[in-house]
Tab-separated table of N, CA and C and ligand atoms in Angstrom:
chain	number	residue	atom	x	y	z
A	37	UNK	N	0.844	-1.217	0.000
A	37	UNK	CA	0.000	0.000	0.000
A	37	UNK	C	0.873	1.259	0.000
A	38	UNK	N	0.454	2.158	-0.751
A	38	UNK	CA	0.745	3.326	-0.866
A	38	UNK	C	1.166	3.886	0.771
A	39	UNK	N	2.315	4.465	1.029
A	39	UNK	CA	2.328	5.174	2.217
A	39	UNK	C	2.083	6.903	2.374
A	40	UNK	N	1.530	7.101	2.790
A	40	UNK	CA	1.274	8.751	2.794
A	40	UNK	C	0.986	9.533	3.988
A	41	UNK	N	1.790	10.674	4.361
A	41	UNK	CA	1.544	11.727	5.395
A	41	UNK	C	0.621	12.711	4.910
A	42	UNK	N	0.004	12.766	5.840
A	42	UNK	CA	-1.050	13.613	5.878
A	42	UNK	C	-0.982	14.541	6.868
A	43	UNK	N	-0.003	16.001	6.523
A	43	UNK	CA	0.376	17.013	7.201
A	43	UNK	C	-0.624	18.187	7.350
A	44	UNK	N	-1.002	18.892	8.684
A	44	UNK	CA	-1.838	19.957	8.750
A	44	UNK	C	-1.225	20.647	9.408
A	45	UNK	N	-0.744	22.351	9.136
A	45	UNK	CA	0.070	23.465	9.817
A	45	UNK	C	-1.097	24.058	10.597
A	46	UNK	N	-0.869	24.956	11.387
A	46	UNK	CA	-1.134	25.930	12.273
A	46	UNK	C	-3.072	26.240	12.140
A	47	UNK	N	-3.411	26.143	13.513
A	47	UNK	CA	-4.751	26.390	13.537
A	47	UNK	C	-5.333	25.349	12.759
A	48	UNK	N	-4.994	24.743	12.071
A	48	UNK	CA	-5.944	23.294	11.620
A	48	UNK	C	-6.407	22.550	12.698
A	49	UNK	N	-5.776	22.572	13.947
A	49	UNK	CA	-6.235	21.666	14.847
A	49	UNK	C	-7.433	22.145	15.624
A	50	UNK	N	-8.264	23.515	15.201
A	50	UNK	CA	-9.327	24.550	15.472
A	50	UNK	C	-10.348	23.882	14.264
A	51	UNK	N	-10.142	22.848	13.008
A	51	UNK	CA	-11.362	22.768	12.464
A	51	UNK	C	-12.399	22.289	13.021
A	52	UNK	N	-13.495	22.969	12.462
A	52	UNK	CA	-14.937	22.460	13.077
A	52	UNK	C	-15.328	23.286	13.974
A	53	UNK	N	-14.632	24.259	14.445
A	53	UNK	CA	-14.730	25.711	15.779
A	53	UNK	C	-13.859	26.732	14.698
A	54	UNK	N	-13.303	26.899	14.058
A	54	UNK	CA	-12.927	28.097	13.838
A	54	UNK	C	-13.416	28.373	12.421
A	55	UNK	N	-13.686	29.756	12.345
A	55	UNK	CA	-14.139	30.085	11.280
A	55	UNK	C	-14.916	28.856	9.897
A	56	UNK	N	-16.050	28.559	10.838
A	56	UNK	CA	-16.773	27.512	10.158
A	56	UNK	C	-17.512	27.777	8.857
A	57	UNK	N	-17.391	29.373	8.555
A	57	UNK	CA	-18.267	29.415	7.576
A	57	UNK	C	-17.120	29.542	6.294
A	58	UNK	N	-15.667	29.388	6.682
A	58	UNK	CA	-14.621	29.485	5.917
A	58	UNK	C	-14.046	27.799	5.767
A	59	UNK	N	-14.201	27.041	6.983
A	59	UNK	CA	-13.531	25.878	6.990
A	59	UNK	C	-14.709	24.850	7.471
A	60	UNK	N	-15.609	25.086	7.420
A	60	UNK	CA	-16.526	24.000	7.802
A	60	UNK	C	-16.687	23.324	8.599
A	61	UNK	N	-17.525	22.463	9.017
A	61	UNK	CA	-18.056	22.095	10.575
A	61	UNK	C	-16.999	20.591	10.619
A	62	UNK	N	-16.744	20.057	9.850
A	62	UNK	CA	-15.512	18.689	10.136
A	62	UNK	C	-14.791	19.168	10.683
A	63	UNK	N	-14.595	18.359	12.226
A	63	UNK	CA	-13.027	18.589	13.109
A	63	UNK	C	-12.226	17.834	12.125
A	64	UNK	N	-11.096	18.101	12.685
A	64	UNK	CA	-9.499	17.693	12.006
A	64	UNK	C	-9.865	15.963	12.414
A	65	UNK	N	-10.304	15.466	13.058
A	65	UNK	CA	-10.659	13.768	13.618
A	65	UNK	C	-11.665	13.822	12.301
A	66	UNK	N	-12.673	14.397	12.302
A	66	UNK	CA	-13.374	14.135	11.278
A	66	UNK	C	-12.865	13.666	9.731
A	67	UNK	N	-12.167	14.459	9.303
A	67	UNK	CA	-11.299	15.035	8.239
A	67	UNK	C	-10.683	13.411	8.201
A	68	UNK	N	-9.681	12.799	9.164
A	68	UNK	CA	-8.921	11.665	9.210
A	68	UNK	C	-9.690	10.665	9.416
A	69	UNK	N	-10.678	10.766	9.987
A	69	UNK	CA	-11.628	9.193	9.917
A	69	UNK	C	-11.773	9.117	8.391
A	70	UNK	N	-12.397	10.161	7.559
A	70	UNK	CA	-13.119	9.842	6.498
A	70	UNK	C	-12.050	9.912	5.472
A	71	UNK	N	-10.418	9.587	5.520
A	71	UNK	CA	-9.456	9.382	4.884
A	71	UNK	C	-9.073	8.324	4.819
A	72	UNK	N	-9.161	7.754	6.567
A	72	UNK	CA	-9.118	6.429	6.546
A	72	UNK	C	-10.426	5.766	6.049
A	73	UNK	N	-11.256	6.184	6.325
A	73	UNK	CA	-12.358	5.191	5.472
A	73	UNK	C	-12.361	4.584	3.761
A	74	UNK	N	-11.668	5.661	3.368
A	74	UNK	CA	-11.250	5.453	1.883
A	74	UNK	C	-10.812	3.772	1.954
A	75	UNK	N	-10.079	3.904	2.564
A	75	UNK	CA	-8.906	2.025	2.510
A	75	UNK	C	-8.202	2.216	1.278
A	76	UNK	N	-7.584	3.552	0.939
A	76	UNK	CA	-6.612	3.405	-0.272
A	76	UNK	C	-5.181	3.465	0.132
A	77	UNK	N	-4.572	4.030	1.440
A	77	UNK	CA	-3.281	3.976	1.646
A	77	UNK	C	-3.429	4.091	3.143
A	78	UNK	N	-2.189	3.238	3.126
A	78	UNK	CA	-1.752	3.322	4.599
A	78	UNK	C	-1.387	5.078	4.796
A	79	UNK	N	-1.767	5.285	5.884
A	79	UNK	CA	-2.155	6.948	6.112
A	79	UNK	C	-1.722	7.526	7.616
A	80	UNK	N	-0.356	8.344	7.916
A	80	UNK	CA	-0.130	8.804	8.916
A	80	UNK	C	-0.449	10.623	9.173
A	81	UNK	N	-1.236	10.784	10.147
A	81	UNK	CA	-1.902	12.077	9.998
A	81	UNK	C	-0.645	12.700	11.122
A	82	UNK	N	-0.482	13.871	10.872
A	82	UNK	CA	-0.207	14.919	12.085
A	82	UNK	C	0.051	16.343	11.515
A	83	UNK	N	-0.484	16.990	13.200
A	83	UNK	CA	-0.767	18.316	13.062
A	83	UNK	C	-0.108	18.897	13.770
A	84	UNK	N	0.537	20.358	13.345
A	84	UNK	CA	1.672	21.212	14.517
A	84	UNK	C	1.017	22.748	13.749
A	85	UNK	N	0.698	23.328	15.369
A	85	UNK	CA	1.499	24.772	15.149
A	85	UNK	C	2.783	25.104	14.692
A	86	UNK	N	3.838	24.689	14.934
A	86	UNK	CA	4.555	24.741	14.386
A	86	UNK	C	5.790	24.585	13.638
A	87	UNK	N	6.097	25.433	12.862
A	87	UNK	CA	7.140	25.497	11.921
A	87	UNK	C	8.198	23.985	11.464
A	88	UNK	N	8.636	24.628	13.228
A	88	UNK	CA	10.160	23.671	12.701
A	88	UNK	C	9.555	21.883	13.421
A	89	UNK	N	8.487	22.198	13.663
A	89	UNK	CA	8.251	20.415	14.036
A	89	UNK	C	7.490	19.904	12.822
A	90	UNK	N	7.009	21.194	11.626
A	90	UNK	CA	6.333	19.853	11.001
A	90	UNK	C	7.977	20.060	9.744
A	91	UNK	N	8.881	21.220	9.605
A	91	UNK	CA	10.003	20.842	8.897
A	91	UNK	C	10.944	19.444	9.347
A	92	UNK	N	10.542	19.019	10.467
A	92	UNK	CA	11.097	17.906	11.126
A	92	UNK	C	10.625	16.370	10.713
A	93	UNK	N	9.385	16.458	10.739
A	93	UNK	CA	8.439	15.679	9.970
A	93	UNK	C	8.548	15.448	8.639
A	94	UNK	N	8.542	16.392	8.216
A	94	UNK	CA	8.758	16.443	6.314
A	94	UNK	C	10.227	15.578	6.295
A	95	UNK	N	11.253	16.245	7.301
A	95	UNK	CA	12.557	15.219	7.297
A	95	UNK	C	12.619	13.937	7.642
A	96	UNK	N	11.962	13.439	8.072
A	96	UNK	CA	11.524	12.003	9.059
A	96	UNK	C	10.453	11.217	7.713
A	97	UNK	N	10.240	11.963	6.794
A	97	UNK	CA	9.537	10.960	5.487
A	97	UNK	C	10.185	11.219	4.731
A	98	UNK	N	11.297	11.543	4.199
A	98	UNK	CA	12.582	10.840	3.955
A	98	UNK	C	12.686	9.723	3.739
A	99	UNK	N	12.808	8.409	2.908
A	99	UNK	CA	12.788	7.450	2.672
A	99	UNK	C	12.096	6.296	3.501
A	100	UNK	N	10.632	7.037	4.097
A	100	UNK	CA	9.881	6.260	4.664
A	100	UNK	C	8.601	6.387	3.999
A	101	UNK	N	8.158	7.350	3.952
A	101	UNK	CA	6.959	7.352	3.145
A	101	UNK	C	6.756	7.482	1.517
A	102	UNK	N	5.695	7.624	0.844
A	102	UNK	CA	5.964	7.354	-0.551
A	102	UNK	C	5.507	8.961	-1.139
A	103	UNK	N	4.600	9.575	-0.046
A	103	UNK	CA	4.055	10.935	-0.283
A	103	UNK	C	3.452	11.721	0.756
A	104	UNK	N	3.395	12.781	0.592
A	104	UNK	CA	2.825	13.790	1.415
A	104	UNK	C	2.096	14.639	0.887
A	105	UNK	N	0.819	14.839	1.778
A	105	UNK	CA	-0.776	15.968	1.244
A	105	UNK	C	-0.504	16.835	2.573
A	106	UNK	N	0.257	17.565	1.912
A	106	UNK	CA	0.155	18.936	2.777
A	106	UNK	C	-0.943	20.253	3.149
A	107	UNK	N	-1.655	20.539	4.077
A	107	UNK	CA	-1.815	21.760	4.198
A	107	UNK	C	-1.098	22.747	5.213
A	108	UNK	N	-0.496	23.489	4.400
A	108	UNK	CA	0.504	24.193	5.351
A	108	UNK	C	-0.139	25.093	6.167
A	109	UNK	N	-1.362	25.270	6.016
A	109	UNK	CA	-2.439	26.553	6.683
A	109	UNK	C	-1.746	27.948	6.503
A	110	UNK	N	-1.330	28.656	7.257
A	110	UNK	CA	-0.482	30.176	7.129
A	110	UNK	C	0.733	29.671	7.170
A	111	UNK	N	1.340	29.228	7.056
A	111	UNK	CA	2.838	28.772	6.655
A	111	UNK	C	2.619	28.413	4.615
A	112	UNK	N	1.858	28.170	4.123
A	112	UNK	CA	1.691	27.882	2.958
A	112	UNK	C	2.940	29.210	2.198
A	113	UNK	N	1.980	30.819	2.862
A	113	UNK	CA	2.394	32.049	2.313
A	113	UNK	C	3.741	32.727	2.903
A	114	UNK	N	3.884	31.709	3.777
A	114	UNK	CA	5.583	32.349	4.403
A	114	UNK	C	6.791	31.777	4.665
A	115	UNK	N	6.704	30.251	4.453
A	115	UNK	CA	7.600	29.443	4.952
A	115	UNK	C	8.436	28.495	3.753
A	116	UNK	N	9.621	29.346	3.559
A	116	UNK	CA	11.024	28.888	2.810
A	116	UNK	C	11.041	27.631	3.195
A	117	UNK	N	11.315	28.214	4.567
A	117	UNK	CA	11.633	26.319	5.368
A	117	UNK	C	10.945	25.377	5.270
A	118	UNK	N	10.001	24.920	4.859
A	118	UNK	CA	8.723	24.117	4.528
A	118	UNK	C	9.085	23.721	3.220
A	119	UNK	N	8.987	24.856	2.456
A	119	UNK	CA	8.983	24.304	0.847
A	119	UNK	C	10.564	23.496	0.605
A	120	UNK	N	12.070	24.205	1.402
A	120	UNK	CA	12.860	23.697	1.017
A	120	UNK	C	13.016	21.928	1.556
A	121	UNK	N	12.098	21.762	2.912
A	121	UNK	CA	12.298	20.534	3.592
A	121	UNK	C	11.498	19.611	2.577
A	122	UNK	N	10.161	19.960	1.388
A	122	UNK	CA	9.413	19.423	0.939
A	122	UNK	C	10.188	19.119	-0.344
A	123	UNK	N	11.352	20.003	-0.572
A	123	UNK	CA	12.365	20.010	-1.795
A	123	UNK	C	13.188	18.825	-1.789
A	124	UNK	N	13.572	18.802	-0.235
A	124	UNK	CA	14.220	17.421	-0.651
A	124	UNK	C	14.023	16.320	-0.108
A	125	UNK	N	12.779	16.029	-0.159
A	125	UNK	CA	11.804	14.903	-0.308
A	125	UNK	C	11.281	14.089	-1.193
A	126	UNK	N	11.988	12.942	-1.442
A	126	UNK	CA	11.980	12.748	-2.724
A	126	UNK	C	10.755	11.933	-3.201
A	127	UNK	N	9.377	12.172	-2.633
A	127	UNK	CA	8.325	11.398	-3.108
A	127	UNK	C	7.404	12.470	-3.502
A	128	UNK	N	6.051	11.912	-4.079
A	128	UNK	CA	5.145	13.172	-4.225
A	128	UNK	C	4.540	14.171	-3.136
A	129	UNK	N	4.228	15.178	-3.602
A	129	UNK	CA	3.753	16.213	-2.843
A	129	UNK	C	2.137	16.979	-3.182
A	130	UNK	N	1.225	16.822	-2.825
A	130	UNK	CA	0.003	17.333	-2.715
A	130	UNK	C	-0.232	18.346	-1.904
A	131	UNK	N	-0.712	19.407	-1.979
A	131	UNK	CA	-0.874	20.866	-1.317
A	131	UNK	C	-2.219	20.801	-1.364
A	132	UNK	N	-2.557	20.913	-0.116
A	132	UNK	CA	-4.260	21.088	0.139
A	132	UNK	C	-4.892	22.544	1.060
A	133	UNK	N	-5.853	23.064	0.101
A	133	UNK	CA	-6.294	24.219	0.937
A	133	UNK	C	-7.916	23.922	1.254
A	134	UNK	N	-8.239	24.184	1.941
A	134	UNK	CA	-9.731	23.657	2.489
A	134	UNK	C	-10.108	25.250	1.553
A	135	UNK	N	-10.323	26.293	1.551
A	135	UNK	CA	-10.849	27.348	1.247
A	135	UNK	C	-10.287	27.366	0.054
A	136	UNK	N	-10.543	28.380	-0.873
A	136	UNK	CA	-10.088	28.750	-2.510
A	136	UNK	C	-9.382	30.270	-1.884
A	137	UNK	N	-7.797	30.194	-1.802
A	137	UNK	CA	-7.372	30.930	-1.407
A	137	UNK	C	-6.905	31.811	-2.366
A	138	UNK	N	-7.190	31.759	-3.751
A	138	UNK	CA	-7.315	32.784	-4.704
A	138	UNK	C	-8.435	34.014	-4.733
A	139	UNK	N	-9.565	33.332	-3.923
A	139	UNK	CA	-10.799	34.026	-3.477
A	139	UNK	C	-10.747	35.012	-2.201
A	140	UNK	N	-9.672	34.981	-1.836
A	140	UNK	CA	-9.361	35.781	-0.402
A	140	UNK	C	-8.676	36.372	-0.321
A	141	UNK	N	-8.121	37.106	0.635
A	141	UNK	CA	-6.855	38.563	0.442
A	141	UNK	C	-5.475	37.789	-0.155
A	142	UNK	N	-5.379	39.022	-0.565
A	142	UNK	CA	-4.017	39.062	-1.394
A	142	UNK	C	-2.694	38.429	-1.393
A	143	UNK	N	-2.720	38.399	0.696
A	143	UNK	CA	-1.469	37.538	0.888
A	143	UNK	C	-2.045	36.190	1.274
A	144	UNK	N	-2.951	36.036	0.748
A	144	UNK	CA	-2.785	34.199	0.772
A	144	UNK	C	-3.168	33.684	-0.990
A	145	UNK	N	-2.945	34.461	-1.624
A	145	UNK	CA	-2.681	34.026	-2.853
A	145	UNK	C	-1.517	33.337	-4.014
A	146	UNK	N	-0.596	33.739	-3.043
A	146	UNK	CA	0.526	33.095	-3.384
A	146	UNK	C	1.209	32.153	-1.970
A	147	UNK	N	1.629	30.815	-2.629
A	147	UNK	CA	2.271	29.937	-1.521
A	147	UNK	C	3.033	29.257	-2.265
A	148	UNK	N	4.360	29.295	-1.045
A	148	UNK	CA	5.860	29.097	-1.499
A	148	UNK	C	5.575	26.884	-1.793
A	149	UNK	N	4.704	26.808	-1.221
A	149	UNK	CA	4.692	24.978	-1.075
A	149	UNK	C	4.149	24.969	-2.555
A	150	UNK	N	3.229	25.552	-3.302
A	150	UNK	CA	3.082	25.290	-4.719
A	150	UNK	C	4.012	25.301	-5.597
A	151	UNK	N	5.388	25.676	-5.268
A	151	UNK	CA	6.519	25.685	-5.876
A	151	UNK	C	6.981	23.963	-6.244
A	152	UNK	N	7.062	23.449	-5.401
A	152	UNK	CA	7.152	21.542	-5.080
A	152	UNK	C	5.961	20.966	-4.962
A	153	UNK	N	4.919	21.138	-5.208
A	153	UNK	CA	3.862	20.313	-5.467
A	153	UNK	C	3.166	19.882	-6.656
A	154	UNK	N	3.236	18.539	-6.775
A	154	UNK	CA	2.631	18.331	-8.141
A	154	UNK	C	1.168	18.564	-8.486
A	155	UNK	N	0.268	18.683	-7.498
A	155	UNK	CA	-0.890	19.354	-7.529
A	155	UNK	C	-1.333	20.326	-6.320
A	156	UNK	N	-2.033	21.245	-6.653
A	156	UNK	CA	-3.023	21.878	-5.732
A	156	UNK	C	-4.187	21.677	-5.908
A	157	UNK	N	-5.055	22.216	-4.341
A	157	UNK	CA	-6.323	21.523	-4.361
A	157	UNK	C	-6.912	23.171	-3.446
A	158	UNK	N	-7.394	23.523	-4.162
A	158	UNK	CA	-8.394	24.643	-3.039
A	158	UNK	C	-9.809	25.002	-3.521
A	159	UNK	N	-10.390	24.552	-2.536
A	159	UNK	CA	-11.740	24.825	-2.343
A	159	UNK	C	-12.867	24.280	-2.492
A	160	UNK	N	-12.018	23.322	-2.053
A	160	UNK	CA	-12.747	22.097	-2.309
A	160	UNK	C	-13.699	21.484	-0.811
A	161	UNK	N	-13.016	22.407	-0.255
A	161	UNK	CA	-13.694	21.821	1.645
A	161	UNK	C	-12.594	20.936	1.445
A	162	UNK	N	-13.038	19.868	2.780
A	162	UNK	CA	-12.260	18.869	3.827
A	162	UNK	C	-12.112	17.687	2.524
A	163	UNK	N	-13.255	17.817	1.150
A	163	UNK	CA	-12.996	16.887	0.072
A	163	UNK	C	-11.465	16.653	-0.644
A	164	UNK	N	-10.944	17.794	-0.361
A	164	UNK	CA	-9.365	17.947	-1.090
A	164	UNK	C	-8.686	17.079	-0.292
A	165	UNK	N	-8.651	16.722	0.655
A	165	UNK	CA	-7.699	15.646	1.712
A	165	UNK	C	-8.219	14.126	0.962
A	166	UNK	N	-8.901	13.952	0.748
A	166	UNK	CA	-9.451	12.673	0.019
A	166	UNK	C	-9.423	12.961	-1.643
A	167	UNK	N	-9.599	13.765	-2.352
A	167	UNK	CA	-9.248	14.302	-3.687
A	167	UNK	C	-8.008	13.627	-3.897
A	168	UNK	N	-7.239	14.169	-2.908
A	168	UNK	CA	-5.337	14.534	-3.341
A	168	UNK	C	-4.953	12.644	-3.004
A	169	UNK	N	-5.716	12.268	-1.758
A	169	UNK	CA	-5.159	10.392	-1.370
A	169	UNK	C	-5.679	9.815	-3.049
A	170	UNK	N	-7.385	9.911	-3.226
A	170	UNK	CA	-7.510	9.020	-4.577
A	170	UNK	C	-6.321	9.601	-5.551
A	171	UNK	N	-6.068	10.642	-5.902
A	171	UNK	CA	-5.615	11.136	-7.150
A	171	UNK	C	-3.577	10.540	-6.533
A	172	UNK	N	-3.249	10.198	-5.473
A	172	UNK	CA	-2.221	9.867	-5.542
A	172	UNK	C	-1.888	8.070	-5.624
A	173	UNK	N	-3.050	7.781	-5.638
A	173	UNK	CA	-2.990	6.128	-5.724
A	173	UNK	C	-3.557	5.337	-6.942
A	174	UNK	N	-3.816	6.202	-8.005
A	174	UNK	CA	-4.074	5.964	-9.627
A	174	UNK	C	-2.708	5.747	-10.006
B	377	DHK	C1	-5.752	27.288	5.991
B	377	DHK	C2	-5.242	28.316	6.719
B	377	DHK	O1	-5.050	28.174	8.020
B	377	DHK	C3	-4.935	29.617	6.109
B	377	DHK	O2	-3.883	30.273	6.755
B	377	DHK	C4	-4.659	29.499	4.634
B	377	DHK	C5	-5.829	27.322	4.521
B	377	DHK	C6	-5.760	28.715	3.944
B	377	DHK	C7	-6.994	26.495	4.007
B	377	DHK	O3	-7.815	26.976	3.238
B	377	DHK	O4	-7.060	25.322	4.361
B	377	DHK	O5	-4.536	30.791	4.072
């Protein structure tokens, strides 16, 4: 089976309470039950505020996992360190935005992780976390 991390940055661990009419009523448990329900890849979830623990992570799948579906949350639009740890990672990379962040202010329109990702996914809701697993196991 396919191995895949399933990374969520900063304030993701607020889905389902924060700004619900932007991110929707699925908690982050929600979100991972119905990933695992798929049964398409073996699937390791985790979530950090911050920075340098999920750049630590990205280093630690390193010749363990086969891919990573990132949402970097506000690290997407600021973090070198992210995209370069995702640089040298040598499996696929999926970038997931729960919102269509082309639809929203200015500085979340550009993100340094779309630089290394072979797809993006925004706006799709909590569907892009399951979008990005089917579309990486074809
Ligand atoms: C999540 C966040 O926390 C924001 O900082 C991003 C992203 C958008 C999302 O849509 O999932 O700008």
């Amino acid at each position: 089976m396919t191995k895949i991390l399933v990374l969520n940055g900063p304030n993701l661990n607020l889905l389902g309470q924060r700004e619900p009419h932007i991110y929707g009523a699925e908690t982050l448990a929600d979100v991972e039950a119905s990933c695992r329900a798929l049964d398409l890849a073996e699937l390791t979830f985790k979530q950090s505020n911050h920075e340098g623990q999920l750049v630590d992570w990205i280093q630690e799948a390193r010749g363990t996992q086969d891919a990573i579906v990132i949402n970097p949350g506000a690290y997407s639009h600021t973090s070198v360190a992210i995209l370069d740890a995702l640089s040298a990672f040598e499996g696929r990379v999926v970038e997931v935005h729960i919102s269509n962040i082309h639809k929203r202010e200015a500085f979340r329109h550009h993100s340094y992780v779309s630089g290394r990702a072979e797809a993006v996914i925004a706006g799709l809701g909590t569907e892009g976390y399951r979008a990005a697993i089917r579309w990486l196991v074809v």
